[in-house]
CSV table of C-alpha atoms in Angstrom, one decimal:
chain,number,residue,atom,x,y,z
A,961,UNK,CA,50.4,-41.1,-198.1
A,962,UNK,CA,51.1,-44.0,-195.8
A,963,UNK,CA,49.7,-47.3,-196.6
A,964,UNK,CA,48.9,-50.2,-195.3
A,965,UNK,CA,51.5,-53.0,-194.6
A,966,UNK,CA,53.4,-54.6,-191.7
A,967,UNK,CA,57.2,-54.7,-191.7
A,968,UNK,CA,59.1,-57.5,-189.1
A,969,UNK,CA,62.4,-57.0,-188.6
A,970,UNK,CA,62.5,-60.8,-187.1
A,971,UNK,CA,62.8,-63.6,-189.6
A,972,UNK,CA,59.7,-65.8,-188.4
A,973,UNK,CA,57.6,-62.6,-187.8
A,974,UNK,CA,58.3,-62.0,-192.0
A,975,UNK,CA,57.8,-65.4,-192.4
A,976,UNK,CA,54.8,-65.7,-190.8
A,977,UNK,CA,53.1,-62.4,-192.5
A,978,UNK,CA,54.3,-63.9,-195.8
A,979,UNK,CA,53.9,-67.5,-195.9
A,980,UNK,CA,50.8,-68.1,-193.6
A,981,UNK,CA,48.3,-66.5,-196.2
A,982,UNK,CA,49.6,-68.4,-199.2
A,983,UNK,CA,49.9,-71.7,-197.1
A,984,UNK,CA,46.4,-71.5,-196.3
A,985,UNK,CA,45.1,-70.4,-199.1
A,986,UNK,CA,47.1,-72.9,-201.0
A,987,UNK,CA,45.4,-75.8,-198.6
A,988,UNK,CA,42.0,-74.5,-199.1
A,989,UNK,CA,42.6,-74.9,-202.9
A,990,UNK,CA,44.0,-78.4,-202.8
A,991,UNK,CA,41.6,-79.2,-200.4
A,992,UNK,CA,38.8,-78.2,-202.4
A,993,UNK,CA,40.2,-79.4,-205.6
A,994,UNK,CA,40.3,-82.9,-203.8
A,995,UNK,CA,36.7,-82.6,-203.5
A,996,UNK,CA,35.9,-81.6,-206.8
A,997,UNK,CA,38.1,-84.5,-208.0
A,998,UNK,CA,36.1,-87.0,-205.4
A,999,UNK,CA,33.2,-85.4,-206.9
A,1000,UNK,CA,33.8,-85.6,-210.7
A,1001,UNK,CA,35.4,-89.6,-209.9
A,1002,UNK,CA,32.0,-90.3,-209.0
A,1003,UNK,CA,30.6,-89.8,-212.8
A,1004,UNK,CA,34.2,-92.3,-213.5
A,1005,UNK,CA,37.1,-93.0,-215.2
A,1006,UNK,CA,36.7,-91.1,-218.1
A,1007,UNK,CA,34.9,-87.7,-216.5
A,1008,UNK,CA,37.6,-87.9,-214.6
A,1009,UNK,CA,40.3,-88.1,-217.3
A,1010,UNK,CA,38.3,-85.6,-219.1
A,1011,UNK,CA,38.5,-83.1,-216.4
A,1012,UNK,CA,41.6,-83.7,-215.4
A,1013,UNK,CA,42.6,-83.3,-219.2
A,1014,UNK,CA,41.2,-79.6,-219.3
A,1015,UNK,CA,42.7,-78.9,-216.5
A,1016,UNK,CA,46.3,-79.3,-217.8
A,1017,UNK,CA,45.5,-76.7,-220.3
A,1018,UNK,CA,44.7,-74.9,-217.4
A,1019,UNK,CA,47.4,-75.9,-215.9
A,1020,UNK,CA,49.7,-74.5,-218.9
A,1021,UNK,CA,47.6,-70.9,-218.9
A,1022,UNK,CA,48.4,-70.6,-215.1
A,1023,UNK,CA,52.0,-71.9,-215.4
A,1024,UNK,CA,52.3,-69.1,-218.0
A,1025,UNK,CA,50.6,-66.3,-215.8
A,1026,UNK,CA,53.1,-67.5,-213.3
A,1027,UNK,CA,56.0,-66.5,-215.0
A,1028,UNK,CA,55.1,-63.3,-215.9
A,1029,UNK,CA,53.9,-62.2,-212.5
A,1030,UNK,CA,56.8,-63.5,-210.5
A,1031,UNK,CA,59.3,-62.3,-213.1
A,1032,UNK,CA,57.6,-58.7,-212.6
A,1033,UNK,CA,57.2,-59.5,-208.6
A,1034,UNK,CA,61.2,-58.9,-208.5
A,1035,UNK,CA,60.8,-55.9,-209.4
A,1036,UNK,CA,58.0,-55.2,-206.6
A,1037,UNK,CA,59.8,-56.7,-204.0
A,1038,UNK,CA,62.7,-55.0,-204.9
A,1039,UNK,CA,60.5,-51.5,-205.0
A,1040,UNK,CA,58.6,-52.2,-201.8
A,1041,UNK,CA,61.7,-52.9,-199.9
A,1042,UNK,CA,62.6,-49.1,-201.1
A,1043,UNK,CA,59.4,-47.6,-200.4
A,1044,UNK,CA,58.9,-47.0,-204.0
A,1045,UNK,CA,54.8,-47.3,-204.4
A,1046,UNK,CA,54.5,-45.2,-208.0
A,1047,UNK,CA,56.4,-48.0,-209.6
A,1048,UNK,CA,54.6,-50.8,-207.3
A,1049,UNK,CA,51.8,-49.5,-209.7
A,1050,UNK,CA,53.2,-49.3,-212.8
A,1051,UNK,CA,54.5,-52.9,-212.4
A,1052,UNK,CA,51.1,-54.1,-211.3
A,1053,UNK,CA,49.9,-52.2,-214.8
A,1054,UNK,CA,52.6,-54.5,-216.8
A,1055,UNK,CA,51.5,-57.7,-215.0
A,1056,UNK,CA,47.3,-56.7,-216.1
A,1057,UNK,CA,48.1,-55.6,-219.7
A,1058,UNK,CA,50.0,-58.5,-219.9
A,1059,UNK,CA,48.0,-61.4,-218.3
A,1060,UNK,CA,45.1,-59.9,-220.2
A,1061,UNK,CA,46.5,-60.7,-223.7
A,1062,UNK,CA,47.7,-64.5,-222.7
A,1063,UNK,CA,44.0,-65.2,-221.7
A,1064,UNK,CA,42.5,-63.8,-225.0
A,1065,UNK,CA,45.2,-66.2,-226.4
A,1066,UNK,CA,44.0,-69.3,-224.8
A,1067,UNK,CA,40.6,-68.7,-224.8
A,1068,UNK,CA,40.5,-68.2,-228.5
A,1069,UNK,CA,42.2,-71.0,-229.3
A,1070,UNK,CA,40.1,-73.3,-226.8
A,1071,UNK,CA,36.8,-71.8,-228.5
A,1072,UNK,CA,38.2,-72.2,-232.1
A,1073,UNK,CA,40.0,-75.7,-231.4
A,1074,UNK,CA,38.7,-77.6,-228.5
A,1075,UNK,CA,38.6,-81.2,-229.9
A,1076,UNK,CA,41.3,-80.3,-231.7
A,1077,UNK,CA,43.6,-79.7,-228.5
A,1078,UNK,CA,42.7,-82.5,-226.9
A,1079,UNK,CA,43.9,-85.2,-229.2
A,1080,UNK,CA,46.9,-84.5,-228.3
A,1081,UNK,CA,46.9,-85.6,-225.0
A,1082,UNK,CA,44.3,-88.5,-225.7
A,1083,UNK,CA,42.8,-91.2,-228.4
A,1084,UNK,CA,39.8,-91.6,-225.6
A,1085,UNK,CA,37.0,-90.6,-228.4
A,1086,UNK,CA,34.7,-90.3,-224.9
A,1087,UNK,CA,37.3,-88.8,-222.9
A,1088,UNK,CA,38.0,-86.2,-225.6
A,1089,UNK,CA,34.7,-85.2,-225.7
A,1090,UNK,CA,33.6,-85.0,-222.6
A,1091,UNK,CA,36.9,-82.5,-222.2
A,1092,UNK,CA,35.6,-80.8,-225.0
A,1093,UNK,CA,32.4,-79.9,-223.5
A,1094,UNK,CA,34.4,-78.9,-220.0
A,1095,UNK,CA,37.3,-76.5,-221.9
A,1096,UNK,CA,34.9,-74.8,-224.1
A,1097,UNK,CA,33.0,-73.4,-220.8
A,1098,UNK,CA,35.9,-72.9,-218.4
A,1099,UNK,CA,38.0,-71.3,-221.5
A,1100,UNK,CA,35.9,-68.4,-220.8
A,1101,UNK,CA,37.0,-67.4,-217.2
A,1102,UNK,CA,40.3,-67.3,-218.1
A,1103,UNK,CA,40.5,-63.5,-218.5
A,1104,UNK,CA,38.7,-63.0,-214.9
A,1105,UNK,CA,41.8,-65.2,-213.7
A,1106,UNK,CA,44.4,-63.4,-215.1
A,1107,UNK,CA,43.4,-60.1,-213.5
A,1108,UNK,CA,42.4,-61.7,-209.8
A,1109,UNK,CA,45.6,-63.6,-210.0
A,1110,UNK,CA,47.6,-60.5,-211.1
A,1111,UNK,CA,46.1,-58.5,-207.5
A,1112,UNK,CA,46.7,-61.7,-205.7
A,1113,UNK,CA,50.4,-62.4,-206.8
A,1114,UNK,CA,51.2,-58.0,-206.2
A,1115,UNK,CA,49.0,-58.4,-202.4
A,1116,UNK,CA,51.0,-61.0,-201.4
A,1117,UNK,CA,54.8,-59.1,-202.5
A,1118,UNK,CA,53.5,-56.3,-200.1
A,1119,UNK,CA,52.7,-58.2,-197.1
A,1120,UNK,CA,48.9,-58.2,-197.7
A,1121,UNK,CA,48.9,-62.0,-198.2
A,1122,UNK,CA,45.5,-62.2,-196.4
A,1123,UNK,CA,42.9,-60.7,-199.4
A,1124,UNK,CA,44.1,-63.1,-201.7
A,1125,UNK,CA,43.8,-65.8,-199.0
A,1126,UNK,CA,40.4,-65.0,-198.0
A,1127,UNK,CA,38.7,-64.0,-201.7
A,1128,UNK,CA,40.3,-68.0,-202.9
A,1129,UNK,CA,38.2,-69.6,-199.5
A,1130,UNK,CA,35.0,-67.6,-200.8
A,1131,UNK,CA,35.6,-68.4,-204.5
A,1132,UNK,CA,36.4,-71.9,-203.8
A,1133,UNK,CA,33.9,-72.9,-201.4
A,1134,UNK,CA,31.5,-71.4,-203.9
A,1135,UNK,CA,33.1,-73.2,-206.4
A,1136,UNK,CA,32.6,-76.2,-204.5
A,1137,UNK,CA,28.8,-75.9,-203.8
A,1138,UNK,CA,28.1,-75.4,-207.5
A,1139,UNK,CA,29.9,-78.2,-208.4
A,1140,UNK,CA,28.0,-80.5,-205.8
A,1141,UNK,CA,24.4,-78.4,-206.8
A,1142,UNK,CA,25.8,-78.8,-211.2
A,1143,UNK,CA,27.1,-82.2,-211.1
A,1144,UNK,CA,24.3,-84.3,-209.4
A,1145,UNK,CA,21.5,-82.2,-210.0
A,1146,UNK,CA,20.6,-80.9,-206.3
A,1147,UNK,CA,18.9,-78.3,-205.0
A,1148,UNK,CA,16.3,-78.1,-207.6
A,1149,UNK,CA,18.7,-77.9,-210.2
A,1150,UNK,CA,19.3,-80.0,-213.6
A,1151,UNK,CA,22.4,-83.0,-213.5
A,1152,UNK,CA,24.8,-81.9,-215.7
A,1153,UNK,CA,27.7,-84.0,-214.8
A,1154,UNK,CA,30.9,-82.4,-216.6
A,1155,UNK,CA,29.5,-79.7,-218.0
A,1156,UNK,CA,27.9,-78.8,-214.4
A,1157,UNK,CA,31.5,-79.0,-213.1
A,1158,UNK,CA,32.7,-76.2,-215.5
A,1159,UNK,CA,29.7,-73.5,-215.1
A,1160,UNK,CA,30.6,-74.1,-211.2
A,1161,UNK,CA,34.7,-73.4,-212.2
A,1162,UNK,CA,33.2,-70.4,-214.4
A,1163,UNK,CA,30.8,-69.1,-212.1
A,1164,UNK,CA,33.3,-68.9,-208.7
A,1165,UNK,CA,35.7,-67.5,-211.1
A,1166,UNK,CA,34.0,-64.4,-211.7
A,1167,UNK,CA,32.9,-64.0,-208.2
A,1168,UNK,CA,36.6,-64.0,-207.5
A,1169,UNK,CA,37.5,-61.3,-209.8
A,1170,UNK,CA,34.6,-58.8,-208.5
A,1171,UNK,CA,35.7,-60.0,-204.8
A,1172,UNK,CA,39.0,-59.3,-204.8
A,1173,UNK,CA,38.7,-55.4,-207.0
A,1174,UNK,CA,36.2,-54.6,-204.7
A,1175,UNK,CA,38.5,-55.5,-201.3
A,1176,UNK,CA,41.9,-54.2,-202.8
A,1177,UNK,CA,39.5,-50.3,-203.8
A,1178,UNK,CA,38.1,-50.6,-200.4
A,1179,UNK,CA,41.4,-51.1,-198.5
A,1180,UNK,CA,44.2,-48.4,-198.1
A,1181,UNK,CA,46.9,-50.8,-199.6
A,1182,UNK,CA,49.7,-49.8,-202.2
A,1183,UNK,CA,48.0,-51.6,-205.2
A,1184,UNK,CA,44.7,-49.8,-205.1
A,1185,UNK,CA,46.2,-47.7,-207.8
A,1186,UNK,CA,44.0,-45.7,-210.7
A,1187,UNK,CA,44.1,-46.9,-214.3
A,1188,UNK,CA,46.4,-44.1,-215.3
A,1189,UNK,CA,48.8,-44.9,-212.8
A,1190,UNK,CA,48.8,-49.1,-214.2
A,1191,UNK,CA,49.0,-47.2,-217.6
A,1192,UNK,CA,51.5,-44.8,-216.5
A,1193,UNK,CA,54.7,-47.1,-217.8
A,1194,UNK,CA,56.8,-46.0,-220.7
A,1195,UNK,CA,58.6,-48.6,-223.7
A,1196,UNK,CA,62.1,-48.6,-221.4
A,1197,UNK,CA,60.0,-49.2,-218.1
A,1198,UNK,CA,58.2,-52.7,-219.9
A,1199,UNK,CA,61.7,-53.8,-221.4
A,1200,UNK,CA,63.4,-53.4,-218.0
A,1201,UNK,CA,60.6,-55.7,-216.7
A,1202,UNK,CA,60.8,-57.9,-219.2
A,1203,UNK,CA,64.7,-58.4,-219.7
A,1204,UNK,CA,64.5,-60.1,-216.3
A,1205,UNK,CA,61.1,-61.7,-216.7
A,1206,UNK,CA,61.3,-63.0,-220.0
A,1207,UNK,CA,63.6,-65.7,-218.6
A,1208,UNK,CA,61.2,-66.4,-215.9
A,1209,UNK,CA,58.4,-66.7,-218.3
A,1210,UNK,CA,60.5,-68.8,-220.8
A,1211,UNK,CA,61.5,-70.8,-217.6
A,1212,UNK,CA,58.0,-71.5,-216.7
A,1213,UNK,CA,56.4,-71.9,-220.2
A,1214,UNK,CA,59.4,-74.5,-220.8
A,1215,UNK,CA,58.7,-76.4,-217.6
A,1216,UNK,CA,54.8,-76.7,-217.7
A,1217,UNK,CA,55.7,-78.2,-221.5
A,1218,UNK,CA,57.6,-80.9,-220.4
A,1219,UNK,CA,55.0,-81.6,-217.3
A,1220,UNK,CA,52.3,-81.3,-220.6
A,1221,UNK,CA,54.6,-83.6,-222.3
A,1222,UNK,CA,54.8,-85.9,-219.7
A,1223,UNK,CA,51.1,-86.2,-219.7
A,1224,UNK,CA,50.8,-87.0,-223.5
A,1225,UNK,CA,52.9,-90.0,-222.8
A,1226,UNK,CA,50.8,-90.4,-219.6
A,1227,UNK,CA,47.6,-90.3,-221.5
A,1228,UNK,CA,48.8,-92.5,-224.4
A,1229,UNK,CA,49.4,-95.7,-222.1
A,1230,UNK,CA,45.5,-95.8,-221.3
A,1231,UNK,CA,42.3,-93.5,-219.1
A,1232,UNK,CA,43.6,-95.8,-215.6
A,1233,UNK,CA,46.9,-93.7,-215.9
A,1234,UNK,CA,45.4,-90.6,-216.7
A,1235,UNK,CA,43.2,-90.9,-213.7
A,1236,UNK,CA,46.1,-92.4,-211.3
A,1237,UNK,CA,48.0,-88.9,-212.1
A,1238,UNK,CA,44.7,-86.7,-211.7
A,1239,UNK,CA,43.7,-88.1,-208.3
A,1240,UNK,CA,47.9,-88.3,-207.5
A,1241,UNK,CA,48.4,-84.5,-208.7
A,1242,UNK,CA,45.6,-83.6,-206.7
A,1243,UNK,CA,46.9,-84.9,-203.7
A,1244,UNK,CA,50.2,-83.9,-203.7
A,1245,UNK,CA,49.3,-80.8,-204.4
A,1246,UNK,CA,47.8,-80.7,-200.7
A,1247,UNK,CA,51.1,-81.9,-199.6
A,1248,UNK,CA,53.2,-79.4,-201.8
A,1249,UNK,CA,51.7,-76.4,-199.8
A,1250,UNK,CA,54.3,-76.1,-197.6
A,1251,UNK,CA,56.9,-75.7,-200.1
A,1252,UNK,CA,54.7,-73.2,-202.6
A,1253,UNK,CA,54.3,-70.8,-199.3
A,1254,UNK,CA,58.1,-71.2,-198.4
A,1255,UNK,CA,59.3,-70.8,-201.9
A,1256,UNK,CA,57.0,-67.4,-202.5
A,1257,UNK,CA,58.0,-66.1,-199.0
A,1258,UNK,CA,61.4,-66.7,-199.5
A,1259,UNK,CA,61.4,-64.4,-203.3
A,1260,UNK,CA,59.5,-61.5,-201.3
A,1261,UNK,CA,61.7,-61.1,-198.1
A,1262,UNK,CA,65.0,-61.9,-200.1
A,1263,UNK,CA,63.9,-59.0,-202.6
A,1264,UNK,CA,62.7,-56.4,-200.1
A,1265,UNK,CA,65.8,-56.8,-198.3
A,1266,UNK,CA,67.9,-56.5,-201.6
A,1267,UNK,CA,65.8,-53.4,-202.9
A,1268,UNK,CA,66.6,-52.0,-199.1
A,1269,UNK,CA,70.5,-52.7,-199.9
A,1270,UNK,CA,70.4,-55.6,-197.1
A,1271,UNK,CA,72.3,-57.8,-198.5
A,1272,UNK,CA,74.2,-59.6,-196.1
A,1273,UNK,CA,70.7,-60.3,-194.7
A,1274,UNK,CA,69.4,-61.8,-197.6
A,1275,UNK,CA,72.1,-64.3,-197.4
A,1276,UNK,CA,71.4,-64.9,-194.1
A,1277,UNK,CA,67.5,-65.5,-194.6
A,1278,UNK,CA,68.3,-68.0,-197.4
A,1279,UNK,CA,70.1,-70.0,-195.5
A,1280,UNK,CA,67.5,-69.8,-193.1
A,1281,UNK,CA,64.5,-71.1,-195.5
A,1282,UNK,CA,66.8,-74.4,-196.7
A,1283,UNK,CA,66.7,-75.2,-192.3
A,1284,UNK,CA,63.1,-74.4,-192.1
A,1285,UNK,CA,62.3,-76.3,-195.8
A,1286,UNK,CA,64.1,-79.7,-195.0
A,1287,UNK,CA,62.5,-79.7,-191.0
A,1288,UNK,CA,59.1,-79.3,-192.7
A,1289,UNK,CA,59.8,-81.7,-195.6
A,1290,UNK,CA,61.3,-84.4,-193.7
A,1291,UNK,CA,57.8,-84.8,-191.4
A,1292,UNK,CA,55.5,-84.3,-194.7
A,1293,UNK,CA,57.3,-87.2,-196.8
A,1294,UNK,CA,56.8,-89.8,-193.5
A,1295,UNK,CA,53.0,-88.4,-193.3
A,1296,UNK,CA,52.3,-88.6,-197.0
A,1297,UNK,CA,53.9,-92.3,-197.1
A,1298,UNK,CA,52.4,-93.8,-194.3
A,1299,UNK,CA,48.5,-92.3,-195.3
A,1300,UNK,CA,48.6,-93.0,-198.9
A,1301,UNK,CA,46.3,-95.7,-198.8
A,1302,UNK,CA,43.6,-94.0,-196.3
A,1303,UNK,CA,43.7,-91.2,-198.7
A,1304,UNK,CA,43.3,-92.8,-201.9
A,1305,UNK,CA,40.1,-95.0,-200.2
A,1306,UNK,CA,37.8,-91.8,-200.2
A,1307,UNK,CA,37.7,-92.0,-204.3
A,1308,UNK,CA,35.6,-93.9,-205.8
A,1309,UNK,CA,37.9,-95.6,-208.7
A,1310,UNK,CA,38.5,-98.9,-209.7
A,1311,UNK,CA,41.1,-100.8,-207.9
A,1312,UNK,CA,43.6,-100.5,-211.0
A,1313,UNK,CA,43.6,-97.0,-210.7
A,1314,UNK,CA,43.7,-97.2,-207.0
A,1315,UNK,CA,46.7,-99.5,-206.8
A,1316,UNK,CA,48.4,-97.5,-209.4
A,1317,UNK,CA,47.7,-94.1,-207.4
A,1318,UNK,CA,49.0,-94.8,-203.8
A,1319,UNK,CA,52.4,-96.2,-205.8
A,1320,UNK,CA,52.3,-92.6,-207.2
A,1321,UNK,CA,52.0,-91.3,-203.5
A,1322,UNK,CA,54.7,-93.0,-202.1
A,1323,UNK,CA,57.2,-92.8,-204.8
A,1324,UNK,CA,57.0,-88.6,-204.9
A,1325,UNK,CA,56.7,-88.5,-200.9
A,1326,UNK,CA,60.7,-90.0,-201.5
A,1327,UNK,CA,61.3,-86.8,-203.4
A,1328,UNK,CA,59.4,-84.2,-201.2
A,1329,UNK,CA,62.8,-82.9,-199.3
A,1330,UNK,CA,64.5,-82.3,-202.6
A,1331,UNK,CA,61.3,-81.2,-204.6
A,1332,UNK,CA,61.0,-78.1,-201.6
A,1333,UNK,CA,64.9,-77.3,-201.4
A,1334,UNK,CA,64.6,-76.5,-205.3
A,1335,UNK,CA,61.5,-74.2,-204.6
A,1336,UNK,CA,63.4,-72.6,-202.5
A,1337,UNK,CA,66.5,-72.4,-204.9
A,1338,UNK,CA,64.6,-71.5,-208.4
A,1339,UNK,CA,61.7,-69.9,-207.1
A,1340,UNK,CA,63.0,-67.8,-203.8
A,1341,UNK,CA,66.4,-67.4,-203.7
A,1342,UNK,CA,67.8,-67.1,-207.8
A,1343,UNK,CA,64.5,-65.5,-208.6
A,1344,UNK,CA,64.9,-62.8,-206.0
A,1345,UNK,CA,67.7,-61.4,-207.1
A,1346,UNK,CA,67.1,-60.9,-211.1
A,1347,UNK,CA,69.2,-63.9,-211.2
A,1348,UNK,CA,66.5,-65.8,-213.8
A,1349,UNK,CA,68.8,-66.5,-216.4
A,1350,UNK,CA,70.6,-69.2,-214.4
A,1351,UNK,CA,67.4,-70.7,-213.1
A,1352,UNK,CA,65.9,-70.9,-216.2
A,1353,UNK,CA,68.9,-72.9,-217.3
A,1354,UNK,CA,68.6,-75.1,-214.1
A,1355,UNK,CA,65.0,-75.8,-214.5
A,1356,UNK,CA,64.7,-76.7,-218.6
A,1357,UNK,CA,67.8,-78.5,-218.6
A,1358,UNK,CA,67.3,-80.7,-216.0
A,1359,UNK,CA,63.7,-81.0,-217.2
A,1360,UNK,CA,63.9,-81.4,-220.8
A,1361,UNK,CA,67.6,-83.3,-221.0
A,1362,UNK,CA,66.6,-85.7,-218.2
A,1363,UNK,CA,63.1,-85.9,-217.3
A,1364,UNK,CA,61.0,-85.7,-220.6
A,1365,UNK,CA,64.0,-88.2,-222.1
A,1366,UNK,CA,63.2,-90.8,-219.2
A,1367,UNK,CA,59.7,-90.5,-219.4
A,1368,UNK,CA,59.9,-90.8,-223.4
A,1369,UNK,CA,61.9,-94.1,-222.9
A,1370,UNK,CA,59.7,-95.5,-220.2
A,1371,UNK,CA,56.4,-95.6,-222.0
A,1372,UNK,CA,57.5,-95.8,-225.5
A,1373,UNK,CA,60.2,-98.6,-225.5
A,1374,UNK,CA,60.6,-100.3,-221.8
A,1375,UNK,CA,56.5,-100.4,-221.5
A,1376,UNK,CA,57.0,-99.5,-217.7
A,1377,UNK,CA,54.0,-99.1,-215.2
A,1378,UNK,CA,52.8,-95.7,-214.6
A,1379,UNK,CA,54.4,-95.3,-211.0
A,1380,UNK,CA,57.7,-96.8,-212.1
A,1381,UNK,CA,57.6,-93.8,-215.3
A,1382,UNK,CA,57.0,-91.3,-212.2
A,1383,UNK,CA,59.9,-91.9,-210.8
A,1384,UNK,CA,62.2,-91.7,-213.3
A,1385,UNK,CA,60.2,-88.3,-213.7
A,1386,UNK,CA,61.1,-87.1,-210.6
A,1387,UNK,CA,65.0,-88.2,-211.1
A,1388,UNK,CA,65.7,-84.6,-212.8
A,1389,UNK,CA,65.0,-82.8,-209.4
A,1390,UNK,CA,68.0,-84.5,-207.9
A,1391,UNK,CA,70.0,-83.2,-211.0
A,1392,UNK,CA,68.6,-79.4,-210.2
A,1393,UNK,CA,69.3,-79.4,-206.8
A,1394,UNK,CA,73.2,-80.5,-207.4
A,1395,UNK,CA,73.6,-78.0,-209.8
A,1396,UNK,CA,71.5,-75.2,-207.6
A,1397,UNK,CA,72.8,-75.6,-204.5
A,1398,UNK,CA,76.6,-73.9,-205.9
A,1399,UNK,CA,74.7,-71.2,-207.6
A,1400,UNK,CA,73.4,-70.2,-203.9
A,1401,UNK,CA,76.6,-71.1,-202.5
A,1402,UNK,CA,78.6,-68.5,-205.0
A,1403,UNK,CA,76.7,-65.5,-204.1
A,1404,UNK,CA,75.7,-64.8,-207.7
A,1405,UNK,CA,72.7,-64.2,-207.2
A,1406,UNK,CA,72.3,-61.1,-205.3
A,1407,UNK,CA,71.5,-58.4,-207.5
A,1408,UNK,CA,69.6,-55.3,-207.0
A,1409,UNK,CA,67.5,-54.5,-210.0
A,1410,UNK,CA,66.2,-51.2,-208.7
A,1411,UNK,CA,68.9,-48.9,-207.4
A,1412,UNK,CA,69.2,-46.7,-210.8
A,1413,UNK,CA,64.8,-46.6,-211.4
C-alpha cells in the first residue's frame, strides 16, 4: 500500500518539507501565547505570575512528553528512511500507551495537590491561589495533549509536518477567542478572569485532539494505523525503544528540573520577577522558532538517511544545519536586541517589571547563536543517531553543575537582579556547545538502530 509522503533528494527541498510546518506552527503558538500573556497581564502582576506559574507545570508535563516522543522518533526516522511502516505503527503505539500514563500521573497529582504544588515555586498566598484555581482546570486536558502531541511529533518524522501545523492554528486561535470571550466577560458571556483563561486552554485542547484523529483517519498517511497495529508491540520491541529513549527522557526530565528550579529561586526573590520571566519566556519563545524547527528537521533527515544506510550524507547534512543555524541566528539576536523595548510596550505591567524584562531580552538575544548550534547538536544531530547517552550527559551536566549552581548563588547569597541571575543562567550553554561540538566532530554519533528489527 503506498502512502502518502514526499521524499527530496535536495537538502533545502527536505528542509523545507520538514522545518517550514514546525516553524510556523511553532510562530502561531508563541504568537498566540503572547496574546494570551497580554491578555492575562491585563488582570496584573499576580494573574500573571499565577498563570505563568501553572504553566511551568505544564511546562514540566510537556518537557517530559518530549522525551519520550523524540527518544521513540529515532526509531521512526530510522524506520521511515527504510520503508518500514508496520513498525512506524507499533512505535506510534509505544509513544500513546506511554504519554497516556504520564498525563494520568500529573493530572492526579494536580487534582489531589494543587495548593500544595504551588508553594514550591511561590509564598504569594494570592498568586498561589489564583494558580490553584487555573491548574486544577487545565490539569484536565492533559491526557487530550498527550495523544494530539504523540500524532503531531510521528506526522512531522514522516514528512507530513503540515496536519500538525494546521490543527495547532485552529486550536490556538480558538484558544485565543475563548480566552478574550472567558477572561473579560464578552460576547454575552460571564468575566471570569483566570479561571476563564483555563476553560479556554481546556476547551481548544480537546478540539485539538478530535481535529487532529479525525485528519490523520481521513488522510492516506503511514500513522493512520488500527489499535491492534499501535498494540501490536511485544516486551523486547518496548525495551529496544526504551534503552535508547530512556536517556532522552531522563535528559529532558533532568533539564526542565533545573529550568523548574531556576524558577523557584526566580519566584522566591518577589511576583515582579516572576512576571519579568513569564512575559520574557513568552517572547523568546517567538524568537526561538527558528532553532526548534531546525533542531526537529535536523533529527528527522539525519535519521532517515541513517535508517537508509546514508551515512556519509548524514554527515554532510549536519554540517549543513550548523551554516544554515548560525546565518539565521546571527540576524534574530540583532532583531531581538534592537526591538526589545517596542515589544515589551504592548504589556500592560508596571515599569519594574518592564525594565527588568527588556534586560531579560537583550541579555538571551547575546546567547541566541550558541542556544541554536546546541539544538542542533543535542536535539538533531546526537539524537538522531541513538547517540542519547552522550547528550544526556551534555545537557544535565552543563545544566545542573553550572547553571542551577550559578543561579543558586545569585539569588541566595550575591542578591543579584533578575536579568543579571539570567545570565549567569545562560553561561552553561557556552559550556554544552564546547563540549558538543567534538562529539559531532568525532563521528560517534552515527548509529543505525534499525538494521537487525
Amino acid at each position: 500500500m503506498k502512502f502518502k509522503g514526499e521524499k527530496h533528494e535536495n537538502f533545502y527541498g527536505k528542509l523545507l518539507l520538514i522545518a517550514v510546518p514546525i516553524v510556523i506552527q511553532n510562530f502561531i503558538s508563541s504568537s498566540l501565547n503572547m496574546v494570551d500573556t497580554v491578555m492575562i497581564g491585563k488582570l496584573g502582576d499576580e494573574s500573571i505570575a499565577a498563570v505563568g506559574l501553572g504553566n511551568k507545570i505544564f511546562f514540566l508535563f510537556i518537557v517530559i512528553l518530549f522525551g519520550v516522543y523524540s527518544g521513540a522518533s529515532i526509531f521512526t526516522a530510522q524506520y521511515w528512511g527504510k520503508n518500514d511502516i508496520k513498525n512506524v505503527r507499533r512505535v506510534l503505539g509505544v509513544s500513546l500507551v506511554s504519554g497516556i500514563l504520564i498525563a494520568f500521573v500529573f493530572t492526579l497529582a494536580i487534582i489531589i495537590f494543587p495548593k500544595g504544588i504551588l508553594k514550591i515555586f511561590s509564598k504569594d498566598v494570592k498568586v498561589i491561589e489564583l494558580g490553584a484555581q487555573y491548574i486544577s482546570i487545565v490539569g484536565i486536558s492533559y491526557v487530550f495533549t498527550a495523544v494530539s502531541f504523540a500524532y503531531g511529533f510521528s506526522a512531522r518524522t514522516i514528512g507530513q509536518g503540515k496536519i500538525p501545523m494546521a490543527v495547532s492554528a485552529i486550536s490556538l486561535g480558538i484558544n485565543t477567542l475563548f480566552n478574550y470571550m472567558l477572561i473579560f466577560g464578552k460576547f454575552g458571556a460571564m468575566p471570569l478572569g483566570v479561571k476563564g483563561a483555563a476553560y479556554a486552554t481546556l476547551i481548544a485542547r480537546i478540539i485539538e485532539f478530535i481535529l487532529i484523529l479525525f485528519i490523520v483517519y481521513n488522510s492516506n498517511i503511514a500513522i493512520a494505523a488500527k489499535l491492534s497495529e499501535l498494540m501490536d508491540f511485544s516486551r523486547n520491541f518496548v525495551v529496544k525503544i526504551f534503552k535508547t529513549a530512556l536517556p532522552v527522557i531522563l535528559n529532558e526530565f533532568f533539564w526542565s528540573l533545573g529550568m523548574t528550579t531556576y524558577a523557584v529561586f526566580y519566584a522566591r526573590m518577589s511576583t515582579e520577577a516572576i512576571a519579568s520571566i513569564q512575559i520574557g519566556d513568552t517572547i523568546v519563545g517567538l524568537f526561538f522558532i527558528l532553532s526548534i524547527g531546525l533542531g526537529n528537521s535536523c533529527a528527522v533527515m539525519l535519521g532517515n538517511e541513517i535508517g537508509a544506510n546514508n551515512y556519509e550524507k548524514a554527515i554532510k547534512y549536519s554540517k549543513k544545519f550548523f551554516q544554515v543555524g548560525i546565518v539565521f541566528s546571527v540576524i534574530l539576536t540583532f532583531v531581538l536586541f534592537v526591538s526589545a523595548p517596542v515589544i515589551v510596550s504592548f504589556f500592560n505591567v508596571s515599569d519594574g517589571v518592564a525594565n527588568n524584562t527588556i534586560l531579560i531580552l537583550k541579555i538571551i538575544s547575546l546567547f541566541l547563536i550558541v542556544k541554536t548550534c546546541n539544538m542542533i547538536i543535542i536535539v538533531g544531530i546526537l539524537r538522531s543517531g541513538g547517540d542519547t547517552k552522550y547528550a544526556m550527559v551534555i545537557e544535565m551536566g552543563s545544566v545542573w553543575l553550572i547553571g542551577v549552581p550559578l543561579v543558586w548563588l545569585g539569588t541566595t547569597y550575591w542578591h543579584l537582579p533578575i536579568y543579571i541571575i539570567v545570565f549567569l543562567a545562560n553561561i552553561e550553554e557556552v559550556i554544552k556547545l564546547a563540549v558538543g561540538i567534538p562529539r559531532v566532530l568525532s563521528k560517534k554519533w552515527v548509529k543505525n538502530l534499525v538494521n537487525h528489527s
